[in-house]
Amino acid sequence: MNPKYRKIFEPIKIGNMTVKNRIEISPAAPRLASSDSLVSPELIEWTRELAKGGAGIVTVGISQVTPPNPAFTGYTVNMSHDRVVPGLSVLADTIHRYGAKASIELAGFAFGHNMPEGMSPIDVMSQEQIDTWIKLFTDGAERALKAGMDMIMLHGGHGILISNFFSPLFNHRTDKYGGSLQNRARFACELLDSICTRVGNRLAIEFRLSASELVTGGIELDETIEFIKIIEDKIDLVHVSAGLLLDDAIAPFVTQPAYIKRGYNVHFAAEVKKAGLKIPVATVGSIDMDLASDIIERGDADICAMIRTAIADPYAVDKARTGREDEIRPCIRCVLCLNRTHGNEGIRAACSVNPKAGRELELKHEPLPAKVKKKVVVIGGGPAGMEAARTAADRGHEVILFEKSEKLGGTLNLAVSPDFKADLKEYLKWAIRMTSRHPNITLRLATEATPERILAEKPDSLVIAVGAQASIPPIPGLDGKNAVWVGDVESGKARTGNTIVIAGGGLTGCETALDLARKGKKVTVIEMVTEKQMIQVSPNPMNALLQLLRKEGVEVLPETKLIRAGENHAYVQSSGGEQEIPFDTLIISLGVKPRLQEVAKFNNLVNDVRIIGDCSVNRGTLYTATTDGFNAALDI
Ligand SMILES: Cc1cc2nc3c(=O)[nH]c(=O)nc-3n(C[C@H](O)[C@H](O)[C@H](O)COP(=O)(O)O)c2cc1C
Ligand code: SF4
């Protein structure tokens, strides 16, 4: 046992059960259930990884208690029919196999159409409908019990049904369910009583809530604490989150991107703890193993829930327990996972740093030891090249990695300097550490790959990961003396004046704007597409980023096209006509393009060549880089 995390591994009693440690896998629906909302082999393998990784509690993600609505519930577990029980029992057994407790999140959504202004769906709910909801939840709880689950988590936060009743923002009823907090808590109390009557103390109950809905008129901490006191005799664990999902501006505070501080809800949990409850308190929100240790040591919460730490590295808990914490692959809080599962696409979870995430069934036994040991040369030590090198080396191949600069990391080295890129910096350090110390990898740093050098190594397989370069469109003036490429600004190679125009409002342009604005510069961002389209690229972080930019006084001009640049003016066109914007420095952030000429130098050198990462796609991301690197190495 690693003494550093001693407190985390102290068992805790929740209701009638003893949990082996203080880490709970927070609910996440990875969209891996079957299309008819039953447990699938894919979901079982996703869950197995989380349980095997060492957490004390594994919570199955949002599982609705109402009959499936294909437009909304697809590929998540549905608890409204007994058909769910057999599959769910396999899931419970899988979790138990690794000594964890099995829990499932039950939830419902109140939908209303053509609601009068200022009213919410629960305002018009009849007593009969309320009773039906209570029955649906109670039936769902009983099915969880039948399947062998140890606990249910009732979703009473983030603006969905149960919370709507006790939130003053949503509840405008004037009957016994509205008005005073006692009345607004009535629905939760009746629901909990009904569940307790049906399942007794054979199932523990965790209640998830938003300590603050983070909007004017929403529930606030003081009232939340009073609410918890009303229900505490009916539950076994309270789970403190914050925010609302229904509000795009607030949603990033539920699953915080890298620009928002870690441990976002801990201060709320600490206040709840101070209220002297009889039940333990869990908290959640950008918690990694080190932070969890601090939280438990300080007594700010009794349990730390986390999901992204575990998606990025399912074995994080066990690595911490066994003194291998430097091997934990850090989550960069890019929120790709949630943008996929909860965004417009509603597709399976995936991860920028863990290429197996969401593919646990397909890759269950990968990476397999190679049948024939080969010599693999990788050109390029960026994230794709490093991933390919490590995976090939893990399989037993002998790997030579060429990197022309003095250190590994490629373009990631450019991006990590702002404070809000601390998570990415940790990942970069991890990737370099794990690559550098792998016994099967030989590094050739500060060594430019040439066809002669590559052939001299006599490789069986060649992996080309030479990355991308700036894409500068043919707009007049972009070669002017005050125009610089965003990558050179990020790396510190290019200096900037005080008044800055950034051409290109993608994530890179906006992050650079935030960094410069925080350094006291006056920044304007111009972007051709609409604000909605800007957000669509990566909704969760972009929603947060745009709010932060406005707070820092950055002017963001969507639907504005750069026509030409003078020495100190950008000439732009928008629906309001032509306009000139002064600058000391014009930063060009208009994307990158694959380094095809570099690729062409090598791609016929040997029979087995794989081209991966940014040099193989337009608009590559860290996700495409690591996935490509991993996939390529599996097939060598
Ligand atoms: C991919 C993904 C899926 C999620 N699905 C759910 C869900 O089904 N139910 C829920 O209450 N929260 C869900 N969440 C929110 C998490 O449970 C958690 O509250 C939030 O992400 C903050 O924790 P973290 O920083 O450890 O990710 C999801 C989060 C992610 C990243
Ligand atoms: S996709 Fe990004 S936010 Fe999600 S777990 Fe992976 S690294 Fe973390």
XYZ file of C-alpha atoms and ligand atoms in Angstrom:
675
model
C 0.000 0.000 0.000
C 1.300 3.415 -1.011
C 1.354 5.565 2.192
C 0.774 8.719 0.126
C -2.818 7.653 -0.550
C -3.423 5.851 2.755
C -6.651 7.713 3.608
C -8.202 6.962 0.231
C -7.866 3.258 0.864
C -9.569 3.270 4.245
C -12.871 1.370 3.939
C -16.118 3.250 4.564
C -19.609 2.195 5.569
C -22.495 3.315 3.367
C -25.850 2.124 4.645
C -25.406 -1.570 5.326
C -22.406 -2.091 3.106
C -18.698 -1.586 3.558
C -16.899 -0.105 0.576
C -13.219 -0.956 0.140
C -12.021 2.589 -0.555
C -13.116 6.191 -1.059
C -13.172 6.305 -4.847
C -16.450 6.136 -6.704
C -16.732 5.942 -10.473
C -19.106 8.780 -11.248
C -21.997 7.881 -13.566
C -21.234 8.072 -17.262
C -23.381 6.758 -20.055
C -20.874 5.841 -22.772
C -23.624 5.126 -25.327
C -22.597 1.500 -25.426
C -25.896 -0.094 -24.373
C -27.813 -1.874 -27.130
C -30.047 0.079 -29.502
C -33.037 -1.211 -27.525
C -31.509 0.149 -24.305
C -30.376 -3.133 -22.774
C -26.979 -4.028 -21.326
C -24.638 -5.016 -24.169
C -21.281 -6.830 -24.286
C -19.673 -3.455 -25.098
C -21.123 -1.899 -21.940
C -20.018 -4.871 -19.865
C -16.411 -4.522 -21.050
C -16.455 -0.734 -20.523
C -17.664 -1.317 -16.975
C -15.229 -4.182 -16.363
C -12.265 -1.887 -17.014
C -13.600 0.647 -14.504
C -14.177 -2.018 -11.844
C -10.881 -3.773 -12.491
C -9.101 -0.443 -12.081
C -9.708 -0.512 -8.342
C -12.504 1.948 -7.434
C -14.692 1.109 -4.438
C -17.986 1.898 -6.195
C -18.766 1.696 -9.894
C -21.855 3.602 -10.974
C -23.589 2.695 -14.219
C -24.499 5.905 -16.077
C -27.861 7.529 -16.507
C -30.609 4.925 -16.809
C -34.063 6.252 -17.419
C -37.079 4.914 -15.613
C -39.530 5.851 -18.376
C -40.047 3.699 -21.491
C -37.376 4.319 -24.133
C -37.738 7.338 -26.337
C -35.534 6.501 -29.345
C -34.775 10.141 -30.026
C -33.311 10.594 -26.599
C -32.402 7.399 -24.787
C -30.663 5.439 -27.539
C -27.782 3.297 -26.364
C -28.274 4.022 -22.658
C -29.747 1.475 -20.240
C -33.478 1.746 -19.688
C -34.998 0.597 -16.406
C -38.677 0.630 -17.346
C -39.028 -3.063 -18.175
C -38.082 -6.376 -16.548
C -36.155 -7.233 -19.723
C -33.291 -5.131 -18.358
C -32.734 -7.347 -15.304
C -30.782 -10.305 -16.801
C -28.224 -8.085 -18.551
C -27.948 -5.822 -15.546
C -27.204 -8.816 -13.357
C -24.204 -9.633 -15.583
C -23.042 -6.063 -15.111
C -23.438 -6.320 -11.319
C -21.518 -9.615 -11.261
C -18.755 -8.113 -13.383
C -18.360 -5.213 -10.953
C -18.436 -7.538 -7.939
C -15.736 -9.745 -9.410
C -13.218 -6.974 -8.698
C -14.418 -6.288 -5.161
C -16.288 -3.081 -6.016
C -19.869 -2.197 -5.126
C -22.296 -1.903 -8.022
C -24.536 1.121 -8.364
C -26.777 2.484 -11.103
C -28.058 5.986 -11.678
C -31.833 6.258 -12.064
C -33.217 9.343 -13.735
C -36.225 10.855 -15.415
C -36.767 13.923 -17.567
C -39.911 16.017 -17.511
C -40.596 17.238 -21.024
C -43.117 19.947 -21.742
C -44.198 21.318 -25.095
C -45.397 24.859 -25.677
C -44.977 25.711 -22.017
C -46.270 29.171 -21.088
C -43.484 31.701 -20.477
C -41.858 31.196 -17.063
C -43.435 27.774 -16.462
C -41.705 24.416 -16.373
C -43.071 20.928 -17.091
C -43.372 20.021 -13.421
C -45.621 23.050 -12.835
C -48.386 21.422 -14.854
C -47.935 17.859 -13.605
C -51.115 16.311 -12.201
C -51.150 14.264 -8.982
C -51.701 11.188 -11.118
C -48.593 11.980 -13.167
C -46.583 12.565 -9.990
C -47.724 9.204 -8.637
C -46.767 7.565 -11.937
C -43.265 9.033 -11.746
C -42.868 7.731 -8.208
C -43.971 4.280 -9.321
C -41.592 4.333 -12.303
C -38.620 5.161 -10.065
C -39.674 2.566 -7.490
C -40.033 -0.132 -10.154
C -36.600 0.843 -11.501
C -35.086 0.555 -8.022
C -36.623 -2.878 -7.559
C -35.179 -4.029 -10.896
C -31.753 -2.796 -9.785
C -32.133 -4.830 -6.594
C -33.260 -7.926 -8.505
C -30.200 -7.608 -10.743
C -27.914 -7.662 -7.709
C -26.976 -3.990 -7.574
C -25.805 -2.763 -4.163
C -26.892 0.836 -4.552
C -28.914 3.199 -6.702
C -27.972 6.773 -7.363
C -31.021 8.986 -7.736
C -30.230 11.823 -10.094
C -31.514 14.829 -8.227
C -29.198 17.391 -9.804
C -28.260 19.209 -13.014
C -31.826 20.405 -13.661
C -33.473 17.071 -14.348
C -36.739 15.799 -12.943
C -36.219 15.199 -9.222
C -34.273 18.440 -8.826
C -36.945 20.380 -10.708
C -39.257 19.872 -7.742
C -36.970 21.295 -5.078
C -35.451 24.010 -7.275
C -37.157 27.418 -7.009
C -36.076 28.011 -10.612
C -38.291 25.245 -11.972
C -40.986 24.848 -9.322
C -43.761 27.452 -9.436
C -46.485 25.210 -8.068
C -48.886 26.543 -5.499
C -50.066 23.188 -4.110
C -48.420 20.926 -1.521
C -45.445 20.363 -3.892
C -44.605 24.060 -4.291
C -43.770 27.139 -2.247
C -41.855 26.397 0.957
C -38.753 24.188 0.859
C -40.670 21.615 2.905
C -43.255 21.492 0.120
C -40.685 21.477 -2.676
C -38.923 18.579 -0.951
C -42.171 16.599 -0.817
C -41.704 14.879 -4.182
C -38.219 13.649 -3.196
C -39.527 12.503 0.202
C -42.475 10.607 -1.272
C -40.198 9.053 -3.870
C -37.649 7.948 -1.269
C -40.382 6.603 1.037
C -41.843 4.604 -1.814
C -38.457 3.121 -2.730
C -37.643 2.342 0.924
C -41.005 0.618 1.376
C -40.386 -1.556 -1.690
C -36.687 -2.425 -1.281
C -36.165 -1.850 2.439
C -32.530 -1.615 3.440
C -31.396 -4.168 0.861
C -30.328 -1.384 -1.505
C -28.303 1.653 -0.468
C -29.465 4.999 -1.846
C -27.163 7.749 -3.035
C -28.741 11.101 -3.867
C -26.928 13.192 -6.482
C -27.644 16.914 -6.399
C -26.421 20.298 -7.539
C -25.421 22.181 -4.392
C -25.902 25.314 -6.456
C -27.532 25.448 -9.861
C -25.165 28.361 -10.569
C -27.891 30.580 -12.047
C -29.869 33.449 -10.609
C -33.074 32.112 -9.096
C -31.754 28.553 -8.905
C -31.171 26.523 -5.771
C -28.276 27.755 -3.640
C -26.063 26.061 -1.080
C -27.960 27.171 2.075
C -31.227 25.778 0.798
C -29.512 22.651 -0.489
C -28.160 21.940 2.984
C -31.648 22.371 4.437
C -32.985 20.065 1.735
C -30.395 17.393 2.555
C -31.385 17.586 6.226
C -34.988 16.914 5.220
C -34.082 13.770 3.256
C -31.017 12.512 5.128
C -32.870 9.843 7.112
C -34.092 8.369 3.838
C -30.715 8.140 2.034
C -27.295 6.613 2.676
C -24.967 8.925 0.764
C -25.282 12.437 -0.632
C -23.366 13.307 -3.792
C -22.454 16.960 -4.254
C -22.181 18.309 -7.785
C -23.295 21.689 -9.202
C -24.780 23.341 -12.269
C -27.430 22.690 -14.868
C -27.248 20.685 -18.066
C -30.109 22.447 -19.795
C -28.235 25.729 -19.951
C -25.337 25.662 -22.453
C -23.500 28.370 -20.547
C -23.677 26.423 -17.268
C -23.152 22.887 -18.628
C -19.332 23.278 -18.658
C -19.492 23.708 -14.887
C -20.940 20.184 -14.567
C -18.080 18.576 -16.508
C -15.381 21.197 -16.324
C -12.987 21.789 -19.223
C -9.338 22.628 -18.560
C -10.029 26.364 -18.169
C -12.056 25.782 -14.988
C -10.252 24.903 -11.781
C -10.014 21.303 -10.616
C -12.076 20.187 -7.631
C -14.752 22.658 -8.628
C -17.392 21.388 -6.175
C -15.164 20.624 -3.201
C -16.008 23.855 -1.358
C -19.699 22.982 -1.638
C -19.079 19.485 -0.263
C -16.995 20.904 2.583
C -19.895 23.159 3.601
C -22.299 20.219 3.426
C -19.922 18.238 5.657
C -19.817 21.099 8.161
C -23.597 20.834 8.515
C -22.947 17.742 10.658
C -24.961 15.178 8.709
C -25.362 11.568 9.805
C -24.543 10.286 6.314
C -21.300 10.383 4.317
C -20.743 13.007 1.639
C -19.336 12.413 -1.844
C -18.090 15.073 -4.197
C -17.162 15.166 -7.872
C -15.700 17.434 -10.533
C -12.216 17.289 -12.056
C -10.728 15.190 -9.280
C -7.586 13.131 -9.850
C -5.912 10.795 -7.378
C -3.699 13.450 -5.764
C -6.583 15.834 -5.283
C -8.766 12.999 -3.969
C -6.114 12.245 -1.389
C -6.048 15.905 -0.254
C -9.850 16.097 -0.103
C -10.178 12.967 2.014
C -7.228 13.955 4.251
C -8.759 17.394 4.866
C -12.155 15.844 5.523
C -13.871 18.003 2.896
C -15.688 14.880 1.696
C -15.808 11.193 2.582
C -15.840 9.891 -0.973
C -14.424 11.284 -4.214
C -16.265 10.489 -7.412
C -14.498 10.712 -10.740
C -15.079 9.589 -14.278
C -12.685 11.301 -16.661
C -9.649 10.395 -14.570
C -10.816 6.797 -15.020
C -11.639 7.103 -18.716
C -8.162 8.494 -19.371
C -6.642 5.723 -17.262
C -9.006 3.022 -15.976
C -6.226 1.751 -13.706
C -5.555 5.094 -12.000
C -6.826 3.902 -8.608
C -4.792 0.730 -8.574
C -1.679 2.482 -9.825
C -1.970 4.941 -6.932
C -2.516 2.117 -4.448
C 0.532 0.195 -5.597
C 2.965 3.116 -5.788
C 2.868 3.484 -9.569
C 1.237 6.918 -9.588
C 3.776 8.264 -12.078
C 2.312 5.799 -14.608
C -1.206 7.246 -14.379
C -2.125 8.674 -17.780
C -3.621 12.099 -16.992
C -6.918 13.367 -18.347
C -6.412 16.642 -20.217
C -10.033 17.764 -19.629
C -10.639 18.369 -23.316
C -14.183 16.937 -22.844
C -14.112 15.086 -26.158
C -15.681 12.112 -24.337
C -18.775 14.028 -23.265
C -19.038 16.054 -26.463
C -19.414 12.726 -28.246
C -21.843 11.022 -25.867
C -23.958 14.040 -24.974
C -23.425 16.229 -28.044
C -25.555 16.328 -31.149
C -24.077 13.105 -32.477
C -24.790 11.011 -29.371
C -22.051 8.535 -30.264
C -19.940 6.154 -28.179
C -17.444 7.569 -25.715
C -13.837 7.920 -26.798
C -10.833 9.614 -25.268
C -8.048 11.850 -26.533
C -5.413 10.085 -24.467
C -6.775 6.548 -24.043
C -7.229 4.909 -27.446
C -9.003 1.925 -25.880
C -11.803 3.974 -24.299
C -15.165 2.990 -25.747
C -13.521 0.087 -27.625
C -12.940 -2.211 -24.648
C -14.705 -5.173 -26.245
C -12.926 -4.871 -29.586
C -9.554 -4.354 -27.904
C -10.077 -6.583 -24.880
C -6.793 -8.461 -25.274
C -4.803 -5.727 -27.006
C -2.008 -4.913 -27.252
C -1.141 -8.583 -27.803
C 2.498 -9.716 -27.783
C 3.738 -9.776 -31.393
C 4.099 -13.237 -32.924
C 7.157 -12.128 -34.889
C 9.480 -9.615 -33.280
C 10.262 -6.811 -35.734
C 12.394 -3.731 -36.021
C 10.099 -0.707 -36.196
C 11.304 2.780 -37.052
C 9.072 5.706 -36.111
C 9.723 9.120 -37.642
C 8.429 11.924 -35.433
C 8.187 12.133 -31.649
C 4.846 13.931 -31.374
C 1.832 12.334 -29.697
C 1.071 9.991 -32.623
C 4.680 8.846 -32.978
C 5.086 8.328 -29.232
C 1.829 6.346 -29.001
C 2.861 4.128 -31.915
C 6.336 3.655 -30.457
C 5.064 2.693 -26.989
C 2.390 0.343 -28.312
C 4.793 -1.399 -30.702
C 7.358 -1.632 -27.900
C 4.744 -3.031 -25.487
C 4.116 -5.751 -28.047
C 7.778 -6.707 -27.939
C 9.033 -5.021 -31.102
C 12.365 -3.222 -31.158
C 11.581 0.454 -31.810
C 13.855 3.262 -33.026
C 12.248 6.699 -32.707
C 13.664 9.601 -34.732
C 12.896 13.117 -33.548
C 14.555 16.071 -35.182
C 14.293 18.389 -32.174
C 16.020 17.866 -28.870
C 12.916 16.744 -27.053
C 9.867 14.606 -27.622
C 6.370 16.074 -27.792
C 6.090 17.691 -31.224
C 3.416 20.369 -31.479
C 2.202 19.655 -27.935
C 5.280 21.520 -26.752
C 3.880 24.648 -28.397
C 0.503 24.440 -26.738
C 1.288 23.903 -23.075
C 2.590 27.243 -21.851
C -0.614 28.978 -20.605
C -1.631 28.189 -17.000
C -4.911 26.748 -18.192
C -2.994 24.131 -20.178
C -1.601 22.517 -17.022
C -3.521 19.291 -17.711
C -2.115 19.006 -21.221
C 1.342 19.686 -19.823
C 0.927 16.790 -17.384
C -0.089 14.510 -20.240
C 2.910 15.614 -22.279
C 5.215 14.906 -19.349
C 3.604 11.490 -18.900
C 3.921 10.610 -22.603
C 7.575 11.657 -22.699
C 8.325 9.803 -19.443
C 6.667 6.561 -20.541
C 8.256 6.691 -23.997
C 11.735 7.576 -22.767
C 11.930 4.838 -20.179
C 10.551 2.010 -22.278
C 13.267 -0.646 -22.537
C 12.292 -1.543 -26.124
C 12.548 2.031 -27.443
C 15.775 3.677 -28.587
C 15.481 7.432 -28.997
C 17.356 9.300 -31.693
C 16.735 12.859 -30.530
C 18.030 15.915 -32.379
C 18.360 13.645 -35.394
C 16.646 14.602 -38.606
C 15.310 11.526 -40.369
C 16.664 11.120 -43.895
C 15.979 8.227 -46.266
C 19.607 7.144 -45.871
C 19.440 7.141 -42.067
C 16.166 5.225 -42.089
C 17.451 2.602 -44.533
C 20.597 2.220 -42.471
C 18.412 0.983 -39.596
C 17.045 -1.813 -41.850
C 13.487 -1.501 -40.523
C 10.814 -4.153 -41.077
C 8.147 -1.497 -40.567
C 8.198 2.259 -40.866
C 5.760 4.588 -39.113
C 5.648 8.139 -40.463
C 4.362 10.675 -37.953
C 5.862 13.924 -39.195
C 2.932 16.143 -38.234
C 1.469 19.230 -39.819
C 2.507 22.761 -40.650
C 0.800 26.136 -40.696
C -1.845 26.589 -43.332
C -1.718 30.168 -44.591
C -4.502 30.914 -47.087
C -3.832 33.276 -50.015
C -5.239 36.378 -48.320
C -3.267 39.505 -49.276
C -1.039 40.799 -46.493
C -0.634 37.622 -44.432
C 3.071 37.724 -45.218
C 3.335 41.228 -43.719
C 5.967 42.035 -41.104
C 3.438 42.180 -38.257
C 1.667 38.962 -39.185
C 2.743 35.845 -37.266
C 1.669 32.204 -37.074
C -0.155 31.172 -33.904
C 2.264 28.278 -33.294
C 5.154 30.738 -33.094
C 3.209 32.815 -30.565
C 2.453 29.735 -28.473
C 6.082 28.667 -28.474
C 7.295 32.161 -27.596
C 9.236 32.425 -30.869
C 7.128 35.372 -32.081
C 6.635 38.442 -29.917
C 3.317 40.262 -29.939
C 2.389 43.925 -29.513
C -0.352 45.226 -27.251
C -3.188 45.354 -29.733
C -3.819 42.036 -31.348
C -6.127 40.667 -34.009
C -6.413 36.902 -34.233
C -7.644 35.556 -37.557
C -9.381 32.264 -36.786
C -11.729 31.536 -33.878
C -11.148 27.811 -33.463
C -10.010 26.414 -30.119
C -6.365 27.333 -30.802
C -7.180 30.923 -31.766
C -9.519 31.390 -28.806
C -7.113 29.825 -26.307
C -4.339 32.087 -27.554
C -6.713 35.045 -27.197
C -7.441 34.095 -23.593
C -3.772 33.742 -22.766
C -2.869 37.105 -24.309
C -5.862 38.908 -22.780
C -4.815 37.627 -19.369
C -1.397 39.143 -20.048
C -3.087 42.527 -20.452
C -3.301 42.707 -24.259
C -6.267 44.063 -26.181
C -7.466 41.206 -28.353
C -10.013 40.861 -31.162
C -10.849 37.471 -32.669
C -12.333 37.330 -36.159
C -13.999 34.199 -37.458
C -15.862 33.519 -40.700
C -18.486 31.104 -39.357
C -21.368 31.821 -36.987
C -20.922 31.626 -33.218
C -23.107 28.523 -33.212
C -20.773 26.835 -35.693
C -17.756 27.899 -33.641
C -19.295 26.182 -30.625
C -20.286 23.045 -32.534
C -16.647 22.127 -33.104
C -16.255 21.359 -29.401
C -19.336 22.511 -27.481
C -18.366 22.099 -23.838
C -14.942 23.793 -23.855
C -15.972 26.378 -26.429
C -18.993 27.475 -24.385
C -16.699 27.993 -21.414
C -13.983 29.642 -23.472
C -16.290 32.194 -25.083
C -17.592 33.203 -21.657
C -14.053 33.591 -20.339
C -13.006 35.621 -23.387
C -15.874 38.034 -22.880
C -15.022 38.318 -19.198
C -11.466 39.269 -20.165
C -12.776 41.914 -22.588
C -11.840 40.053 -25.778
C -13.966 41.070 -28.733
C -15.109 37.978 -30.627
C -16.459 38.733 -34.104
C -18.145 35.726 -35.726
C -19.406 35.891 -39.330
C -16.538 38.224 -40.100
C -14.202 37.528 -42.987
C -10.632 38.735 -43.280
C -10.242 40.225 -46.763
C -6.712 41.570 -46.528
C -4.190 42.738 -44.007
C -2.179 45.941 -44.075
C 0.843 46.629 -41.926
C -1.294 47.641 -38.945
C -4.884 47.061 -40.007
C -7.055 44.047 -40.730
C -9.690 44.730 -43.389
C -12.736 42.630 -42.659
C -16.161 42.072 -44.144
C -19.311 41.278 -42.176
C -23.045 41.816 -42.633
C -22.441 45.387 -41.436
C -20.120 46.032 -44.408
C -16.374 46.560 -44.526
C -14.444 47.565 -41.461
C -10.810 48.062 -40.540
C -9.463 46.848 -37.218
C -6.116 48.175 -35.990
C -3.406 45.854 -34.677
C 0.194 45.785 -33.589
C 0.256 42.070 -34.325
C -1.945 39.936 -36.545
C -1.956 36.307 -35.411
C -2.864 33.766 -38.069
C -4.720 30.791 -36.634
C -6.356 29.354 -39.715
C -5.520 25.700 -39.266
C -2.719 23.391 -40.258
C -2.081 21.070 -43.173
C -0.336 17.689 -43.353
C 3.377 17.791 -44.172
C 2.905 15.810 -47.360
C 6.289 16.618 -48.881
C 7.972 15.220 -45.808
C 5.788 12.099 -46.011
C 6.686 11.640 -49.679
C 10.384 11.379 -48.788
C 9.795 8.177 -46.841
C 6.649 6.429 -47.916
C 8.236 4.031 -50.385
C 11.334 3.132 -48.424
C 10.134 -0.258 -47.162
C 7.161 -2.502 -47.870
C 5.377 -1.898 -44.587
C 4.771 1.842 -44.147
C 2.105 3.457 -41.975
C 1.301 7.171 -42.130
C -0.327 8.412 -38.943
C -1.425 11.488 -37.000
C -1.485 15.056 -38.272
C 0.458 14.211 -41.435
C -2.328 11.858 -42.524
C -5.450 13.996 -41.966
C -6.647 17.541 -42.315
C -7.504 19.027 -38.927
C -5.931 16.312 -36.819
C -6.495 16.306 -33.072
C -4.828 14.637 -30.127
C -7.568 12.007 -30.345
C -6.839 11.199 -33.986
C -3.108 11.190 -33.234
C -3.189 8.726 -30.334
C -5.824 6.530 -31.971
C -3.843 6.356 -35.209
C -0.614 5.622 -33.364
C -2.211 2.862 -31.324
C -4.069 1.275 -34.258
C -1.006 1.307 -36.482
C 1.144 -0.421 -33.878
C -1.468 -3.135 -33.251
C -1.155 -4.316 -36.837
C 2.633 -4.516 -37.062
C -18.544 10.813 -20.990
C -19.340 11.301 -19.816
C -20.621 10.826 -19.618
C -21.364 11.261 -18.511
N -22.591 10.716 -18.284
C -23.258 11.049 -17.150
C -24.454 10.374 -16.801
O -24.874 9.430 -17.469
N -25.102 10.794 -15.681
C -24.639 11.809 -14.886
O -25.275 12.141 -13.878
N -23.478 12.423 -15.177
C -22.782 12.055 -16.268
N -21.575 12.644 -16.529
C -21.042 13.629 -15.556
C -20.090 12.942 -14.560
O -20.722 11.974 -13.784
C -19.392 13.949 -13.627
O -20.343 14.529 -12.787
C -18.654 15.058 -14.345
O -18.099 14.622 -15.555
C -17.536 15.609 -13.478
O -16.666 14.576 -13.090
P -15.231 14.310 -13.787
O -14.498 15.595 -13.720
O -14.595 13.227 -12.999
O -15.507 13.932 -15.195
C -20.820 12.219 -17.618
C -19.533 12.700 -17.846
C -18.789 12.245 -18.914
C -17.397 12.769 -19.094
S -11.614 12.660 -23.720
Fe -10.470 14.334 -22.789
S -11.741 14.907 -21.037
Fe -12.485 12.921 -21.682
S -11.349 11.506 -20.393
Fe -10.213 11.691 -22.283
S -8.714 13.292 -21.895
Fe -10.256 13.433 -20.302
